[in-house]
Short mmCIF file of C-alpha atoms and ligand atoms in Angstrom, two decimals:
data_model
loop_
_atom_site.label_atom_id
_atom_site.label_comp_id
_atom_site.label_asym_id
_atom_site.label_seq_id
_atom_site.Cartn_x
_atom_site.Cartn_y
_atom_site.Cartn_z
CA MET S 1 28.54 50.18 -58.62
CA ARG S 2 30.98 53.09 -58.65
CA LYS S 3 30.76 53.25 -54.86
CA LEU S 4 31.60 49.57 -54.68
CA ARG S 5 34.63 50.09 -56.91
CA VAL S 6 35.85 52.91 -54.70
CA VAL S 7 35.43 50.75 -51.61
CA ALA S 8 37.28 47.92 -53.34
CA ILE S 9 40.12 50.23 -54.35
CA LEU S 10 40.28 51.68 -50.87
CA LEU S 11 40.33 48.19 -49.41
CA LEU S 12 43.09 47.15 -51.79
CA VAL S 13 45.09 50.28 -50.98
CA SER S 14 44.70 49.75 -47.27
CA LEU S 15 45.57 46.06 -47.56
CA THR S 16 48.65 46.85 -49.62
CA ALA S 17 49.59 49.64 -47.26
CA GLY S 18 49.04 47.26 -44.35
CA ALA S 19 51.29 44.67 -45.93
CA CYS S 20 53.89 47.32 -46.68
CA LEU S 21 53.65 48.62 -43.16
CA GLN S 22 53.99 45.14 -41.81
CA LYS S 23 57.07 44.65 -43.95
CA MET S 24 58.42 48.00 -42.85
CA ASN S 25 57.68 47.20 -39.24
CA LYS S 26 59.55 43.97 -39.61
CA LYS S 27 62.43 45.85 -41.14
CA ASN S 28 62.04 48.51 -38.49
CA ASP S 29 62.19 45.90 -35.77
CA SER S 30 65.69 45.03 -36.75
CA ASN S 31 66.43 48.71 -37.27
CA ILE S 32 65.17 49.44 -33.80
CA ARG S 33 67.60 46.90 -32.44
CA ILE S 34 70.39 48.54 -34.38
CA LYS S 35 69.33 52.02 -33.23
CA GLU S 36 69.20 50.83 -29.67
CA ARG S 37 72.73 49.56 -29.79
CA THR S 38 74.37 50.84 -26.69
CA SER S 39 77.89 49.44 -26.89
CA PRO S 40 77.33 46.99 -24.02
CA ASN S 41 80.21 46.06 -21.80
CA LEU S 42 81.66 42.61 -22.28
CA ILE S 43 83.17 40.50 -19.52
CA VAL S 44 84.68 37.21 -20.63
CA ILE S 45 85.43 34.97 -17.65
CA LEU S 46 87.73 32.21 -18.79
CA ALA S 47 88.48 29.26 -16.50
CA ASP S 48 91.53 27.13 -17.23
CA ASP S 49 91.25 23.33 -17.60
CA LEU S 50 87.79 23.21 -16.02
CA GLY S 51 85.90 20.00 -16.87
CA TYR S 52 82.59 20.00 -18.73
CA GLY S 53 80.91 18.30 -15.76
CA ASP S 54 82.37 20.57 -13.08
CA VAL S 55 79.73 23.31 -12.92
CA GLY S 56 76.31 23.07 -11.34
CA PHE S 57 74.57 23.96 -14.59
CA ASN S 58 76.09 20.86 -16.18
CA GLY S 59 75.08 18.63 -13.30
CA CYS S 60 78.09 18.78 -10.95
CA LYS S 61 77.17 17.29 -7.57
CA ASP S 62 80.21 17.79 -5.33
CA ILE S 63 81.34 21.34 -6.19
CA PRO S 64 78.65 24.01 -5.73
CA THR S 65 79.05 26.81 -8.29
CA PRO S 66 76.05 29.04 -7.50
CA ASN S 67 77.55 32.17 -9.05
CA ILE S 68 78.69 30.59 -12.30
CA ASP S 69 75.27 28.93 -12.46
CA ARG S 70 73.65 32.35 -12.08
CA ILE S 71 75.09 33.37 -15.46
CA ALA S 72 73.32 30.39 -17.04
CA SER S 73 70.04 30.91 -15.18
CA GLN S 74 69.99 34.67 -15.89
CA GLY S 75 70.82 34.02 -19.52
CA VAL S 76 71.66 31.10 -21.75
CA LYS S 77 73.41 27.81 -21.18
CA PHE S 78 75.10 26.39 -24.26
CA THR S 79 75.02 22.60 -24.15
CA ASN S 80 77.11 22.32 -27.32
CA GLY S 81 79.62 25.06 -26.54
CA TYR S 82 83.10 24.54 -27.94
CA VAL S 83 86.55 26.03 -27.98
CA SER S 84 88.74 25.99 -31.07
CA TYR S 85 91.57 23.93 -29.58
CA ALA S 86 92.06 21.34 -26.84
CA VAL S 87 94.86 23.12 -24.92
CA CYS S 88 95.41 26.60 -23.54
CA GLY S 89 97.47 28.75 -25.93
CA PRO S 90 95.82 28.09 -29.30
CA SER S 91 92.35 28.12 -27.71
CA ARG S 92 93.03 31.62 -26.35
CA ALA S 93 94.44 32.78 -29.69
CA GLY S 94 91.15 31.71 -31.29
CA LEU S 95 88.97 33.37 -28.68
CA ILE S 96 90.81 36.69 -28.72
CA THR S 97 90.89 36.99 -32.54
CA GLY S 98 87.54 35.40 -33.40
CA ARG S 99 89.41 33.28 -35.95
CA TYR S 100 90.48 29.68 -36.15
CA GLN S 101 94.06 30.00 -34.93
CA ASP S 102 95.26 27.50 -37.54
CA GLN S 103 94.62 30.21 -40.11
CA PHE S 104 97.58 32.15 -38.72
CA GLY S 105 99.80 29.29 -37.57
CA PHE S 106 99.12 29.43 -33.81
CA SER S 107 98.76 25.66 -33.67
CA ARG S 108 100.89 24.92 -30.62
CA ASN S 109 101.25 25.97 -27.01
CA PRO S 110 103.96 28.66 -27.12
CA LEU S 111 107.15 28.51 -25.10
CA PHE S 112 108.03 31.24 -22.61
CA THR S 113 110.65 33.19 -24.58
CA PRO S 114 110.85 36.89 -23.67
CA ASN S 115 113.30 37.67 -26.51
CA ASP S 116 111.34 36.08 -29.32
CA PRO S 117 108.91 38.32 -31.24
CA GLU S 118 107.64 35.36 -33.25
CA MET S 119 106.58 33.31 -30.20
CA GLY S 120 102.97 34.28 -29.70
CA LEU S 121 100.03 35.91 -31.42
CA PRO S 122 101.32 37.18 -34.81
CA LEU S 123 101.10 40.93 -35.33
CA THR S 124 99.07 40.30 -38.48
CA GLU S 125 96.21 39.45 -36.14
CA GLU S 126 93.77 41.84 -34.54
CA THR S 127 92.67 41.14 -30.99
CA LEU S 128 89.16 41.84 -29.79
CA ALA S 129 90.59 44.68 -27.69
CA GLU S 130 92.12 46.23 -30.82
CA ALA S 131 88.86 45.87 -32.74
CA LEU S 132 86.86 47.47 -29.92
CA LYS S 133 89.37 50.30 -29.73
CA LYS S 134 87.99 51.46 -33.09
CA THR S 135 84.96 52.58 -31.15
CA ASP S 136 84.60 53.79 -27.57
CA TYR S 137 85.82 50.80 -25.53
CA LYS S 138 88.39 50.44 -22.78
CA SER S 139 89.90 46.97 -22.41
CA ILE S 140 91.37 45.19 -19.42
CA ALA S 141 93.23 41.86 -19.43
CA LEU S 142 93.49 40.04 -16.10
CA GLY S 143 95.31 36.82 -15.25
CA LYS S 144 96.88 34.46 -17.74
CA TRP S 145 98.07 35.90 -21.04
CA HIS S 146 99.91 33.08 -22.86
CA LEU S 147 99.90 34.91 -26.20
CA GLY S 148 103.56 35.97 -26.14
CA ALA S 149 106.12 37.25 -23.64
CA HIS S 150 108.14 39.44 -26.02
CA GLU S 151 107.80 43.19 -25.53
CA SER S 152 105.82 43.54 -28.77
CA LEU S 153 103.33 40.81 -27.84
CA LYS S 154 102.34 41.88 -24.33
CA PRO S 155 98.73 42.85 -23.57
CA LEU S 156 99.28 46.64 -23.71
CA GLU S 157 100.71 46.24 -27.21
CA ARG S 158 97.66 44.23 -28.26
CA GLY S 159 94.92 46.74 -27.61
CA PHE S 160 94.48 46.46 -23.83
CA ASP S 161 94.53 49.61 -21.69
CA ASP S 162 95.27 47.71 -18.49
CA PHE S 163 96.83 44.41 -17.56
CA TYR S 164 97.23 42.67 -14.24
CA GLY S 165 98.58 39.14 -14.32
CA PHE S 166 101.35 37.03 -15.80
CA LEU S 167 102.58 36.21 -19.28
CA THR S 168 103.12 32.47 -19.38
CA GLY S 169 100.83 29.44 -19.52
CA GLY S 170 100.49 28.87 -15.78
CA HIS S 171 101.45 30.25 -12.42
CA HIS S 172 101.86 29.45 -8.75
CA TYR S 173 98.94 30.64 -6.64
CA PHE S 174 100.66 31.66 -3.39
CA PRO S 175 102.53 34.99 -3.25
CA GLU S 176 105.42 33.50 -1.28
CA LYS S 177 106.26 31.43 -4.35
CA TRP S 178 106.66 34.50 -6.55
CA VAL S 179 110.36 34.99 -6.05
CA LEU S 180 111.55 36.11 -9.49
CA GLN S 181 111.69 39.86 -10.16
CA ASP S 182 111.11 39.62 -13.87
CA GLU S 183 111.18 37.37 -16.91
CA PHE S 184 114.95 37.60 -17.25
CA GLU S 185 115.46 35.85 -13.89
CA VAL S 186 113.63 32.89 -15.36
CA LYS S 187 116.01 30.06 -16.22
CA SER S 188 113.64 27.40 -17.51
CA GLN S 189 110.16 27.07 -18.99
CA TYR S 190 108.40 26.42 -15.67
CA ASP S 191 110.43 28.98 -13.72
CA ALA S 192 108.05 31.49 -15.23
CA TYR S 193 105.39 30.21 -12.81
CA LYS S 194 107.41 31.96 -10.09
CA THR S 195 107.58 35.51 -11.44
CA LYS S 196 106.04 38.41 -9.59
CA LEU S 197 102.81 39.63 -11.14
CA LEU S 198 102.73 42.48 -13.62
CA ARG S 199 100.58 45.57 -13.40
CA ASN S 200 100.86 46.89 -16.93
CA SER S 201 104.64 46.79 -17.41
CA LYS S 202 105.69 46.96 -13.74
CA ARG S 203 106.29 44.05 -11.35
CA VAL S 204 104.27 44.35 -8.15
CA GLU S 205 104.24 42.92 -4.63
CA GLU S 206 100.93 41.06 -4.44
CA THR S 207 99.90 39.51 -1.15
CA GLU S 208 96.64 37.70 -1.91
CA TYR S 209 95.99 34.18 -3.18
CA LEU S 210 96.15 34.58 -6.97
CA THR S 211 92.50 33.80 -7.76
CA ASP S 212 91.33 36.24 -5.08
CA ALA S 213 93.73 38.92 -6.32
CA LEU S 214 92.34 38.63 -9.86
CA SER S 215 88.76 38.85 -8.57
CA ARG S 216 89.65 41.95 -6.52
CA GLU S 217 91.22 43.59 -9.58
CA ALA S 218 88.18 42.74 -11.71
CA VAL S 219 85.87 44.46 -9.23
CA GLN S 220 88.11 47.54 -9.10
CA TYR S 221 88.46 47.87 -12.86
CA ILE S 222 84.69 47.63 -13.32
CA ASP S 223 84.43 50.61 -11.01
CA LYS S 224 87.23 52.45 -12.82
CA TYR S 225 85.53 52.07 -16.21
CA LYS S 226 81.90 52.20 -15.10
CA ASP S 227 81.25 55.34 -17.15
CA SER S 228 82.62 54.02 -20.44
CA SER S 229 82.03 50.86 -22.42
CA PHE S 230 84.57 48.25 -21.47
CA PHE S 231 85.79 44.79 -22.40
CA MET S 232 87.22 42.77 -19.53
CA TYR S 233 89.12 39.59 -20.30
CA LEU S 234 89.22 37.87 -16.91
CA ALA S 235 91.44 34.86 -17.55
CA TYR S 236 91.74 32.93 -14.30
CA ASN S 237 94.46 30.26 -14.43
CA ALA S 238 92.46 28.20 -11.94
CA PRO S 239 91.89 25.28 -11.83
CA HIS S 240 95.02 24.59 -13.94
CA THR S 241 97.87 22.85 -12.08
CA PRO S 242 99.73 23.32 -9.74
CA LEU S 243 96.91 22.36 -7.38
CA GLN S 244 97.12 24.99 -4.65
CA ALA S 245 94.28 26.31 -2.54
CA THR S 246 93.88 28.21 0.72
CA GLU S 247 92.22 26.80 3.85
CA LYS S 248 89.29 29.13 3.30
CA TYR S 249 88.31 27.17 0.20
CA LEU S 250 89.63 23.74 1.23
CA ASN S 251 87.45 23.84 4.35
CA ARG S 252 84.37 23.86 2.14
CA PHE S 253 85.20 20.38 0.89
CA ASP S 254 85.92 18.30 3.98
CA THR S 255 83.67 15.61 2.60
CA ILE S 256 85.74 15.00 -0.53
CA GLN S 257 88.15 12.20 0.29
CA ASN S 258 90.31 12.33 -2.82
CA LYS S 259 92.98 14.93 -2.08
CA LYS S 260 93.43 16.00 -5.68
CA ARG S 261 89.70 16.40 -6.23
CA ARG S 262 89.39 18.27 -2.95
CA THR S 263 92.03 20.85 -3.87
CA TYR S 264 90.58 21.14 -7.36
CA ALA S 265 87.13 21.73 -5.88
CA ALA S 266 88.56 24.44 -3.62
CA MET S 267 90.16 26.16 -6.62
CA VAL S 268 86.91 26.04 -8.60
CA SER S 269 85.09 27.40 -5.58
CA ALA S 270 87.50 30.35 -5.46
CA VAL S 271 86.71 31.12 -9.10
CA ASP S 272 83.00 30.86 -8.32
CA ASP S 273 83.39 33.36 -5.48
CA GLY S 274 85.17 35.67 -7.92
CA VAL S 275 82.33 35.36 -10.43
CA GLY S 276 79.96 36.28 -7.60
CA ARG S 277 81.99 39.38 -6.78
CA VAL S 278 81.95 40.47 -10.42
CA LEU S 279 78.18 39.98 -10.73
CA GLU S 280 77.57 41.84 -7.47
CA GLN S 281 79.71 44.73 -8.60
CA LEU S 282 77.68 44.97 -11.82
CA GLU S 283 74.50 45.02 -9.71
CA ALA S 284 75.87 47.64 -7.32
CA LEU S 285 76.84 49.93 -10.20
CA LYS S 286 73.58 49.25 -12.09
CA LEU S 287 75.51 47.79 -15.01
CA THR S 288 73.91 44.35 -15.13
CA GLU S 289 71.67 45.10 -18.11
CA LYS S 290 74.44 46.96 -19.89
CA THR S 291 76.89 44.09 -19.66
CA ILE S 292 77.25 40.81 -21.51
CA VAL S 293 78.95 38.26 -19.25
CA VAL S 294 80.31 35.07 -20.77
CA PHE S 295 81.72 32.17 -18.79
CA LEU S 296 83.65 29.28 -20.34
CA SER S 297 86.71 27.08 -19.98
CA ASP S 298 89.64 27.27 -22.41
CA ASN S 299 89.63 23.49 -22.92
CA GLY S 300 88.38 20.31 -21.28
CA GLY S 301 89.63 19.00 -17.96
CA PRO S 302 92.84 16.94 -17.85
CA GLU S 303 91.15 14.54 -15.43
CA PRO S 304 94.11 12.58 -14.01
CA HIS S 305 96.24 15.71 -13.60
CA ASN S 306 93.97 18.15 -11.79
CA GLY S 307 91.10 15.97 -10.58
CA SER S 308 88.60 17.48 -13.02
CA ASP S 309 85.59 15.66 -14.47
CA ASN S 310 84.32 15.97 -18.02
CA GLY S 311 81.12 14.14 -17.12
CA GLU S 312 79.84 11.85 -19.81
CA LEU S 313 82.18 13.16 -22.47
CA ARG S 314 84.89 10.96 -23.95
CA GLY S 315 88.49 12.00 -23.52
CA MET S 316 90.07 15.02 -21.88
CA LYS S 317 92.24 18.10 -22.40
CA SER S 318 94.38 17.69 -25.52
CA ASP S 319 91.91 15.27 -27.18
CA LEU S 320 89.66 16.14 -30.07
CA PHE S 321 87.01 13.90 -28.58
CA GLU S 322 84.33 15.97 -26.87
CA GLY S 323 86.12 15.89 -23.50
CA GLY S 324 88.89 18.06 -24.93
CA ILE S 325 86.86 20.68 -26.75
CA ARG S 326 83.29 20.87 -25.41
CA VAL S 327 83.32 23.10 -22.35
CA PRO S 328 81.05 24.67 -19.74
CA PHE S 329 79.72 27.71 -21.59
CA ALA S 330 77.09 30.24 -20.48
CA MET S 331 76.22 33.85 -21.28
CA GLN S 332 73.96 36.47 -19.71
CA TRP S 333 72.67 39.80 -20.91
CA PRO S 334 69.63 40.45 -18.73
CA GLY S 335 66.91 42.42 -20.44
CA THR S 336 68.10 41.32 -23.87
CA ILE S 337 68.77 37.57 -23.78
CA PRO S 338 65.81 35.75 -22.18
CA SER S 339 66.67 34.17 -18.84
CA GLY S 340 66.82 30.43 -18.30
CA MET S 341 67.46 29.67 -21.95
CA VAL S 342 69.09 26.43 -23.07
CA TYR S 343 70.66 26.59 -26.52
CA ASN S 344 71.56 23.23 -28.04
CA LYS S 345 72.96 24.11 -31.45
CA PRO S 346 76.77 24.17 -31.67
CA VAL S 347 78.51 27.44 -30.84
CA ILE S 348 82.21 28.18 -30.42
CA SER S 349 84.39 30.56 -28.42
CA LEU S 350 85.09 32.48 -31.66
CA ASP S 351 81.47 33.68 -31.54
CA ILE S 352 82.20 35.93 -28.56
CA PHE S 353 84.13 38.22 -30.94
CA GLY S 354 81.46 37.87 -33.63
CA THR S 355 78.71 38.77 -31.18
CA ILE S 356 80.15 41.82 -29.44
CA ILE S 357 81.36 43.63 -32.56
CA ASN S 358 77.77 43.54 -33.82
CA GLN S 359 76.37 45.19 -30.69
CA THR S 360 78.50 48.33 -30.66
CA LYS S 361 77.00 51.72 -31.45
CA LYS S 362 79.52 52.41 -34.15
CA THR S 363 80.00 49.67 -36.73
CA ILE S 364 83.39 48.02 -36.45
CA LYS S 365 85.24 46.88 -39.52
CA THR S 366 87.60 44.10 -38.52
CA LYS S 367 91.10 43.91 -39.94
CA ASN S 368 90.72 40.25 -40.90
CA LYS S 369 87.77 38.11 -41.82
CA ILE S 370 86.61 36.44 -38.65
CA ASP S 371 85.09 32.98 -38.24
CA GLY S 372 82.90 33.76 -35.22
CA VAL S 373 79.29 34.79 -35.81
CA ASP S 374 76.88 37.11 -33.99
CA LEU S 375 74.84 34.80 -31.76
CA MET S 376 72.17 37.38 -30.93
CA PRO S 377 69.78 36.67 -33.84
CA PHE S 378 69.91 32.99 -32.90
CA LEU S 379 69.32 33.62 -29.21
CA LEU S 380 66.48 36.07 -29.90
CA GLY S 381 64.75 33.60 -32.20
CA GLU S 382 65.17 35.80 -35.28
CA ASN S 383 67.18 33.09 -36.96
CA LYS S 384 66.15 29.47 -36.45
CA GLU S 385 69.07 28.02 -38.41
CA ALA S 386 72.28 26.83 -36.78
CA PRO S 387 74.95 29.51 -36.27
CA HIS S 388 77.53 27.20 -37.90
CA ASP S 389 77.01 24.45 -40.45
CA TYR S 390 80.39 23.01 -39.45
CA LEU S 391 83.02 23.38 -36.76
CA PHE S 392 86.65 22.26 -37.21
CA TRP S 393 89.65 21.27 -35.13
CA ARG S 394 93.22 20.49 -36.14
CA LYS S 395 96.18 19.29 -34.07
CA TYR S 396 98.98 19.84 -36.50
CA ASP S 397 101.86 18.08 -34.74
CA GLU S 398 99.92 14.93 -33.97
CA GLN S 399 97.95 14.92 -37.23
CA ILE S 400 94.65 14.65 -35.36
CA TYR S 401 91.61 16.21 -37.01
CA ALA S 402 87.94 16.59 -36.24
CA ALA S 403 84.86 18.26 -37.67
CA ARG S 404 81.24 18.26 -36.70
CA ASN S 405 78.08 19.44 -38.38
CA ALA S 406 75.03 21.08 -36.86
CA SER S 407 73.05 17.84 -36.72
CA GLY S 408 75.42 15.89 -34.52
CA GLY S 409 77.63 14.20 -37.12
CA LYS S 410 81.28 14.28 -36.13
CA PHE S 411 84.40 12.73 -37.56
CA VAL S 412 87.70 12.29 -35.79
CA VAL S 413 90.94 11.17 -37.43
CA LYS S 414 93.53 9.94 -34.96
CA ASP S 415 96.44 7.52 -35.37
CA GLN S 416 95.26 6.86 -38.93
CA ASP S 417 92.00 5.64 -37.49
CA THR S 418 88.94 7.40 -38.84
CA MET S 419 85.86 7.54 -36.63
CA LEU S 420 82.36 8.82 -37.19
CA PHE S 421 79.91 9.55 -34.40
CA ASN S 422 76.39 10.83 -34.00
CA LEU S 423 76.61 13.17 -31.02
CA ASP S 424 72.85 13.69 -30.90
CA ASN S 425 72.28 10.20 -29.52
CA ASP S 426 75.82 9.26 -28.52
CA ILE S 427 77.38 12.20 -26.67
CA SER S 428 80.06 9.85 -25.27
CA GLU S 429 81.32 8.90 -28.74
CA THR S 430 81.13 5.17 -28.02
CA GLU S 431 79.84 3.88 -31.34
CA ASN S 432 81.92 4.29 -34.48
CA LEU S 433 79.41 4.46 -37.32
CA ILE S 434 81.93 4.53 -40.10
CA ARG S 435 80.97 1.24 -41.74
CA ASN S 436 77.36 2.20 -42.23
CA SER S 437 77.78 5.88 -43.01
CA LYS S 438 80.50 6.20 -45.57
CA ASN S 439 78.66 9.00 -47.41
CA LYS S 440 78.32 11.15 -44.33
CA LEU S 441 82.00 10.71 -43.60
CA ASP S 442 82.97 11.66 -47.14
CA SER S 443 81.02 14.89 -47.00
CA LEU S 444 82.44 15.86 -43.58
CA GLU S 445 85.95 15.05 -44.75
CA GLN S 446 85.50 17.08 -47.91
CA VAL S 447 84.35 20.12 -45.97
CA PHE S 448 87.21 19.68 -43.54
CA ASN S 449 89.73 19.46 -46.37
CA MET S 450 88.35 22.66 -47.88
CA TRP S 451 88.72 24.41 -44.53
CA ASN S 452 92.20 23.03 -44.06
CA LEU S 453 93.33 24.58 -47.36
CA GLY S 454 93.11 27.98 -45.68
CA ASN S 455 95.32 26.96 -42.76
CA MET S 456 98.98 27.69 -42.16
CA ASP S 457 101.73 25.50 -40.78
CA PRO S 458 102.76 26.53 -37.24
CA VAL S 459 104.78 29.76 -37.17
CA PHE S 460 106.68 29.03 -33.95
CA MET S 461 108.14 26.07 -32.08
CA GLY S 462 106.03 24.84 -29.18
CA LEU S 463 106.17 23.41 -25.70
CA ILE S 464 107.14 20.03 -27.14
CA HIS S 465 110.29 21.62 -28.63
CA ASN S 466 111.55 23.06 -25.35
CA LYS S 467 114.89 21.24 -25.45
CA LYS S 468 115.52 21.91 -29.12
CA TYR S 469 114.63 25.59 -28.71
CA ASN S 470 117.14 25.88 -25.87
CA GLU S 471 119.87 24.35 -28.04
CA LEU S 472 119.13 26.78 -30.86
CA ASN S 473 118.74 29.77 -28.52
CA PRO S 474 121.30 29.56 -25.69
CA ASP S 475 120.53 33.21 -24.83
CA ARG S 476 116.79 32.48 -24.43
CA PHE S 477 116.48 34.15 -21.03
CA GLU S 478 119.24 36.75 -21.29
CA LYS S 479 118.19 40.35 -21.29
CA LEU S 480 119.20 41.47 -24.76
CA GLU S 481 119.65 45.16 -25.49
CA SER S 482 116.86 46.49 -27.65
CA LYS S 483 117.95 46.99 -31.25
CA ASN S 484 116.76 50.58 -31.05
CA ASN S 485 119.07 51.43 -28.15
CA1 CA W 1 93.82 25.30 -20.33
#
């Protein structure tokens, strides 16, 4: 009897210990992941005005994008990948801060105003480069900046160690068109497309087609920083207008009859080549498994302007229908994220910030509360919930609003017309369900209104105020002496 009791006690002890161990192991599993944090590199490859349907991994037929597709096949393709705004500037402000840009009044495309310290990303905001500087990262910005042209707002003032590119919202692609020495030779908003490129704060004589030059720089900077952790923000302006491509790329698309589409295809192909060069450089330097690579577009394609194609999505750049905000979006981290994954729950560009700051060896405390979340637990199956219960969009000047939930419900308010869609079975937003689903609308609107309470009015005039800004600031492009001099 006594023997039996001892056996029973022993059994109980071992069972309890087993359960405890199991619990500890589970805890340890996550601890192991934390311990193994290696401060991976991050390369964000941002295309400009690329349509949802214009990459192979989203079904594009006439423009091969084998290298961009490789990111999706070596990692995860996000089918419901969003940006936080439907045009360039605010979308970039969201991505680089991990916050909805409406929260700090960046709700318009900024003007090119080199004397205006208010025109761009407010200094209250912390960029991803600044956050990563708190640990052991080097950061490089390449290509289009668009977050301010004033001295205090340039990339090197915002946490980046290196910059090669241009400050405004677009640029000519051929070096012979870069005739202006600096920003003070600019005489109008779109003159800025003609400035010589900047390397850090110096103007340079570049001789390559712009997309190729940016790819070359990316490859070189990866080599330069191969021994440290780095963040590379590779912001191609392609395939944003003006539509300009070299024969090398145009020759690949002899079969496309439409001239606009053909040039667009050539520009996308140049970006794809660049992505290939970046991935090959990572391979050559044995950095592939140490590097998270994200590819996305800053907004949907403006179809009639650049010949892009948003596939089955309704609307285009500037719309809060899916065609304006749902973008090609893929991420690889071989050895950590399983290859060939398709993730269907909604994610947003703000999550890039949320993800990387949770992978660094040293914990980073951000200056502001960010809206992006760490996607890793979701991609590794540790968390089966949706990363976001809701996503929000606001176009302040036009009073257009949208919100969606994780189960496909989306509302759009435009021209005082309120629409409700179920994206899960109507990705093209063809059927307005508002009459039959008043309750769903009410709850989405309520959540949106709560979110909107935390937003600010725009803090600077935008592209639409170009004329008015010129009237108020006749010295807009004059080189003013610094107040400190
Ligand atoms: Ca854009």
